[in-house]
XYZ file of C-alpha atoms in Angstrom:
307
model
C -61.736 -41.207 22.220
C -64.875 -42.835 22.272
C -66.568 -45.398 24.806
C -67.961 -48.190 23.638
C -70.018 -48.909 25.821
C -71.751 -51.312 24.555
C -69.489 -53.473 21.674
C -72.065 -56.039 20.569
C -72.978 -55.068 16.713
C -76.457 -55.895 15.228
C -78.892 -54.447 12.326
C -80.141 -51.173 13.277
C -83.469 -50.625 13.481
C -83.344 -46.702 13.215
C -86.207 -45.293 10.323
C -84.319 -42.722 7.854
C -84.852 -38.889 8.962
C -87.444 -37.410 6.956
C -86.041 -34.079 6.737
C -82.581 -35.383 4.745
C -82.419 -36.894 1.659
C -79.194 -38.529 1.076
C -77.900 -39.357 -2.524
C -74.592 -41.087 -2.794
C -72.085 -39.560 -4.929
C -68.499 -41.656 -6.275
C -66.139 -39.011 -7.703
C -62.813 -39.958 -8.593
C -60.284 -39.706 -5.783
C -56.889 -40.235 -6.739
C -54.686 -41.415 -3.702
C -51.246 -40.474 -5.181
C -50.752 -37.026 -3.708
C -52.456 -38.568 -0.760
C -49.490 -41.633 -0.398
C -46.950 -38.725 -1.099
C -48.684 -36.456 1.807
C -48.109 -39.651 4.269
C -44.818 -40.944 3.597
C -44.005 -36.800 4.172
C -45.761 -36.527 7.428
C -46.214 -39.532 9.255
C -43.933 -42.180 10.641
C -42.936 -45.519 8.270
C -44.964 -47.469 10.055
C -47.863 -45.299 10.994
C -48.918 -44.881 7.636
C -52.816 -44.798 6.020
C -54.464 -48.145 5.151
C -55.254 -47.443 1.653
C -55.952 -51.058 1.148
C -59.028 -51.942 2.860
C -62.514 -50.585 1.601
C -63.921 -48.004 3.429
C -67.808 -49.074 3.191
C -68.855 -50.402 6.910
C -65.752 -49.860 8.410
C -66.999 -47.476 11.316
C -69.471 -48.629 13.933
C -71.937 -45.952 13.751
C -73.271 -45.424 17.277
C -77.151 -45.079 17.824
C -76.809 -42.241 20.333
C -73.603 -40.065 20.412
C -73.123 -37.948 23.496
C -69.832 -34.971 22.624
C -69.040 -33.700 26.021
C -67.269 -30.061 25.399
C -63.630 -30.971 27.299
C -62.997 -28.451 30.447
C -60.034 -30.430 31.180
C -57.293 -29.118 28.369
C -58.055 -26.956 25.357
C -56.244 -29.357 22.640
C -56.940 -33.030 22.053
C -53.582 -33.594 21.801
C -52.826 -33.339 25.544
C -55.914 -35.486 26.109
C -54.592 -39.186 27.822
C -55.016 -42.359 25.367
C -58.122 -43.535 26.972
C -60.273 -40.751 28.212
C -62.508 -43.887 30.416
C -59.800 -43.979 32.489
C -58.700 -40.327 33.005
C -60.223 -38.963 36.630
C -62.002 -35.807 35.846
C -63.482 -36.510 32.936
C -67.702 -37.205 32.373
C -66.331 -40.161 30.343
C -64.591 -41.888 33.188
C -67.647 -40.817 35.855
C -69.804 -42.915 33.033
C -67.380 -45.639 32.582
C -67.358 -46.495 36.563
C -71.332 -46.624 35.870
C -70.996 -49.331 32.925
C -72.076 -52.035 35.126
C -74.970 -50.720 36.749
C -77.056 -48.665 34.272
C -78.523 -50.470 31.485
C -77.410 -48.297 28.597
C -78.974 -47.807 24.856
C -77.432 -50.311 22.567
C -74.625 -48.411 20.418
C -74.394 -45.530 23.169
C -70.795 -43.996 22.561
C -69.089 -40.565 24.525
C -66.300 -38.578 23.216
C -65.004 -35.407 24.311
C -64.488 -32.800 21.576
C -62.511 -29.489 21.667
C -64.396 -26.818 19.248
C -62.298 -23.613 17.715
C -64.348 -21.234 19.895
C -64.458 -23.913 22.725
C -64.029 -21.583 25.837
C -66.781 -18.917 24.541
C -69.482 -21.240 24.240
C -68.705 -22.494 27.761
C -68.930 -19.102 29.054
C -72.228 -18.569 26.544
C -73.764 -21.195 28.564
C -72.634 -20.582 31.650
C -70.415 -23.760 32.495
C -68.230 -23.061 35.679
C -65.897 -26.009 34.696
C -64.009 -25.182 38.461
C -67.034 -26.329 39.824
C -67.610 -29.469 38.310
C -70.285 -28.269 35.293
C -70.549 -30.328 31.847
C -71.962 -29.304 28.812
C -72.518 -32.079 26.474
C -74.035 -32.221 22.685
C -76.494 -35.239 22.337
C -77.385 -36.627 18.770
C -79.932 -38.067 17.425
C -81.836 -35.872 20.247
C -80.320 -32.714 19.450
C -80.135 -31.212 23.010
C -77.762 -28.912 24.676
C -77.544 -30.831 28.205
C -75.562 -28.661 31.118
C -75.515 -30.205 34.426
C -73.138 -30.857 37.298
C -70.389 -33.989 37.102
C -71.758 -35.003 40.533
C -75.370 -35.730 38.767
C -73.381 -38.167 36.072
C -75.982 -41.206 37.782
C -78.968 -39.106 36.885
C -77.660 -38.148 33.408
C -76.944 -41.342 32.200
C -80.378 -42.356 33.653
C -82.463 -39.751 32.122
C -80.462 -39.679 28.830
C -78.305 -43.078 27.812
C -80.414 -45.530 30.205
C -81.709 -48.339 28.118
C -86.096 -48.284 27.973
C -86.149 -51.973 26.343
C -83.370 -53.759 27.774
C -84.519 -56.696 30.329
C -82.820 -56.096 34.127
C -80.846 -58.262 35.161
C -78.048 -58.594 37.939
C -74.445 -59.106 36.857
C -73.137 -62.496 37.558
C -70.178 -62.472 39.611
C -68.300 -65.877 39.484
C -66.038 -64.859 42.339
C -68.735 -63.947 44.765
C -71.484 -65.912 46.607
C -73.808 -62.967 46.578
C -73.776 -60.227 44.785
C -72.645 -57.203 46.384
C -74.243 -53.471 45.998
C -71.380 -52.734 43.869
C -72.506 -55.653 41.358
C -76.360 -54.736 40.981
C -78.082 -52.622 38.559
C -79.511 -49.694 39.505
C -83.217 -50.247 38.532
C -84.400 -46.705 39.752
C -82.368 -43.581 40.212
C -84.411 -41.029 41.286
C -84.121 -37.966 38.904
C -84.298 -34.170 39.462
C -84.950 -31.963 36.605
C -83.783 -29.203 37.952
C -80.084 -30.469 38.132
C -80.362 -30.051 34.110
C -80.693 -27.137 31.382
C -81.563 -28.388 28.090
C -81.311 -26.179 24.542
C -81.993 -26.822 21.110
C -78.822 -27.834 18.728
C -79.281 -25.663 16.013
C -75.973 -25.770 14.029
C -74.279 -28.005 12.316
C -71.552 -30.267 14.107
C -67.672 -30.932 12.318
C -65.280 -32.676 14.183
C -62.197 -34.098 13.377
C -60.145 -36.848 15.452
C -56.934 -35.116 16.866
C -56.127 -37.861 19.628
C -52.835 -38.047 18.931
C -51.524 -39.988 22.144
C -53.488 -42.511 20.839
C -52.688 -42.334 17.205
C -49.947 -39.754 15.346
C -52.066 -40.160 12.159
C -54.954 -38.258 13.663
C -53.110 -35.972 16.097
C -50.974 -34.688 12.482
C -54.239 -34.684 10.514
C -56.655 -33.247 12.822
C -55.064 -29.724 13.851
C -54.570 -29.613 9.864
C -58.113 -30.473 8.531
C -59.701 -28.573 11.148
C -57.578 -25.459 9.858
C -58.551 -26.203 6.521
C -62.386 -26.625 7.171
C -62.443 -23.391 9.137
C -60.884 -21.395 6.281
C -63.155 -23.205 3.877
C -66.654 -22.169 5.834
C -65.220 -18.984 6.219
C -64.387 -18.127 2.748
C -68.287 -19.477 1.723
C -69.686 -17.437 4.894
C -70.745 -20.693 6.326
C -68.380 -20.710 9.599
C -71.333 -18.850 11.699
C -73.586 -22.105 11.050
C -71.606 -24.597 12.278
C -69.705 -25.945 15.406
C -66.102 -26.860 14.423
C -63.340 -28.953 16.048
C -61.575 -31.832 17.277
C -62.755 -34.869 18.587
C -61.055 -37.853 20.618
C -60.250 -41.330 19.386
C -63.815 -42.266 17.019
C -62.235 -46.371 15.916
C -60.041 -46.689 12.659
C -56.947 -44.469 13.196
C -55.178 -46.317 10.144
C -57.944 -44.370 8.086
C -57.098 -40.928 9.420
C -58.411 -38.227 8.559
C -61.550 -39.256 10.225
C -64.250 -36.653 9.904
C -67.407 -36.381 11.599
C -70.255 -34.641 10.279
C -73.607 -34.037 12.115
C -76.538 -31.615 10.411
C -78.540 -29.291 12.354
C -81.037 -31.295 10.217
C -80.226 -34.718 12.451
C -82.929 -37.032 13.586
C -81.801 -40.467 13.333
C -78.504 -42.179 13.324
C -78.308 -42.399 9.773
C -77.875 -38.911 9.663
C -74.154 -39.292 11.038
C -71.382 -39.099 8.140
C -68.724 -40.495 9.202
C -65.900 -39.647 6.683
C -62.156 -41.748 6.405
C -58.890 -40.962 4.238
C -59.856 -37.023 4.391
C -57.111 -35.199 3.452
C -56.954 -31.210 2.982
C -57.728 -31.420 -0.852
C -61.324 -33.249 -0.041
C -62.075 -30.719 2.408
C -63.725 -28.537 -0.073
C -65.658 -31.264 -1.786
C -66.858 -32.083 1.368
C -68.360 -29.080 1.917
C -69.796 -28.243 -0.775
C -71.191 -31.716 -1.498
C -71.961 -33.153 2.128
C -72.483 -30.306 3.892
C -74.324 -27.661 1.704
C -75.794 -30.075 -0.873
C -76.447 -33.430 1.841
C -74.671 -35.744 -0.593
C -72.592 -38.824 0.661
C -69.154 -38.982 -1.058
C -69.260 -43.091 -1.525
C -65.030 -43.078 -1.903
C -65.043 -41.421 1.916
C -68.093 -42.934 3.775
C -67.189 -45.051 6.681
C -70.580 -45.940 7.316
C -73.266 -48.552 5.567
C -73.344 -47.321 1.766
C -76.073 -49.692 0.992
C -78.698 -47.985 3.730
C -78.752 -44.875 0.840
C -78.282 -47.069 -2.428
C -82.034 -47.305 -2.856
């Protein structure tokens, strides 16, 4: 899933990333074998909202922080909300919500990759003893560190450098109480974290199926499909694939996330809806190899690339 942890949505005022030059493409997408796919699969009344446009329809965060899960190896065992599930770098975060100022649009999701427990071990993560390793976009950083340094993190990565301090008003208290007060300065060690470059591309797919059957039946399968995909164009070396928890907008499962090595702003995040196994190669070879939106699939602002 992811956190919002802050829900208040205004204009962004990211610049575009001068190293990607979106166009937007519209090919015709028929939704016929798509209807017949979801009546087969999914419940009568969990089906796909074929309705509803898909232009705006995601909240695109600002930051996105994917925090490689050491808790389970498949999303699908992953509790409905992550926020509350002890263990978890989400739920350390969550209990922090009140007293760190955070960047506007700041959202955390866990994601589960196909090679998930090698790249732990590549960086070292001993998940027994409490060590994260999280993905951070636009910043493209490689962040390990230990769960007990989650104040720091936050601090050093998500805090908020604009964002006016102020104490939370608490209408059932006189005074406010040390539990109620921002944190205005947490004193940060360096050492506590290794950073690396992200140098691959990042899919993910939402899989959270205690939260929604349309994306715990779509995920597994889209993620198989996009894995034999990259492999058959020798592409699966250049990019991190997986599943991701609840992203917003189950009814427009698939949902697929895509994130170029390329990245520097927030309007480099494609957010895709309504993916089904017979876009997957489109995708790739349109989005992913050629950086062109597909306009039918793009859950984000289509007018931010119409000029």
């Amino acid at each position: 899933m992811m956190i919002r942890l802050i829900l208040k949505r205004f204009h962004s005022t990211d610049t575009f990333s001068s190293r990607i030059s979106w166009k937007l493409i519209n090919p015709k997408i028929s939704i016929q074998q798509d209807c017949a796919f979801c009546q087969q699969h999914f419940p009568h009344d969990k089906q796909i909202n074929f309705e509803q446009d898909l232009d705006k329809s995601a909240a695109v965060p600002s930051k996105h922080v994917m925090v490689l899960t050491t808790k389970h190896n498949r999303i699908e065992d992953f509790e409905s909300r992550i926020e509350n599930w002890s263990g978890t770098l989400a739920h350390e975060v969550h209990k922090l919500r009140f007293k760190v100022p955070l960047r506007l649009r700041t959202s955390i999701s866990s994601i589960v990759l196909r090679n998930n427990d090698e790249i732990l071990r590549q960086y070292g993560v001993n998940h027994h003893a409490g060590d994260q390793l999280v993905f951070i976009y636009p910043e493209m950083k490689i962040v390990k560190f230990n769960i007990a340094h989650t104040a720091q993190f936050v601090s050093k990565y998500l805090k908020s450098e604009n964002e006016e301090e102020i104490e939370i008003f608490n209408p059932f208290a006189r005074t406010l109480d040390s539990s109620t007060k921002l944190i205005s300065k947490i004193k940060i060690n360096d050492a506590n974290f290794q950073e690396w470059h992200l140098n691959k591309d990042l899919i993910v797919i939402c899989g959270h199926a205690k939260r929604d059957i349309r994306c715990g039946i779509l995920g597994p399968i889209l993620v198989d499909k996009f894995n034999d995909v990259l492999t058959a164009k020798s592409m699966d070396d250049g990019a991190y694939l997986g599943e991701v928890t609840h992203v917003g907008g189950h009814a427009f499962a698939g949902n697929v996330l895509y994130y170029p090595k390329e990245c520097s702003t927030s309007h480099d995040f494609i957010w895709y809806g309504r993916v089904f196994p017979e876009h997957v190669e489109m995708i790739v070879g349109d989005t992913i190899v050629n950086k062109q939106i597909i306009k039918s699939l793009f859950r984000g602002d289509c007018h931010q690339y119409s000029a």
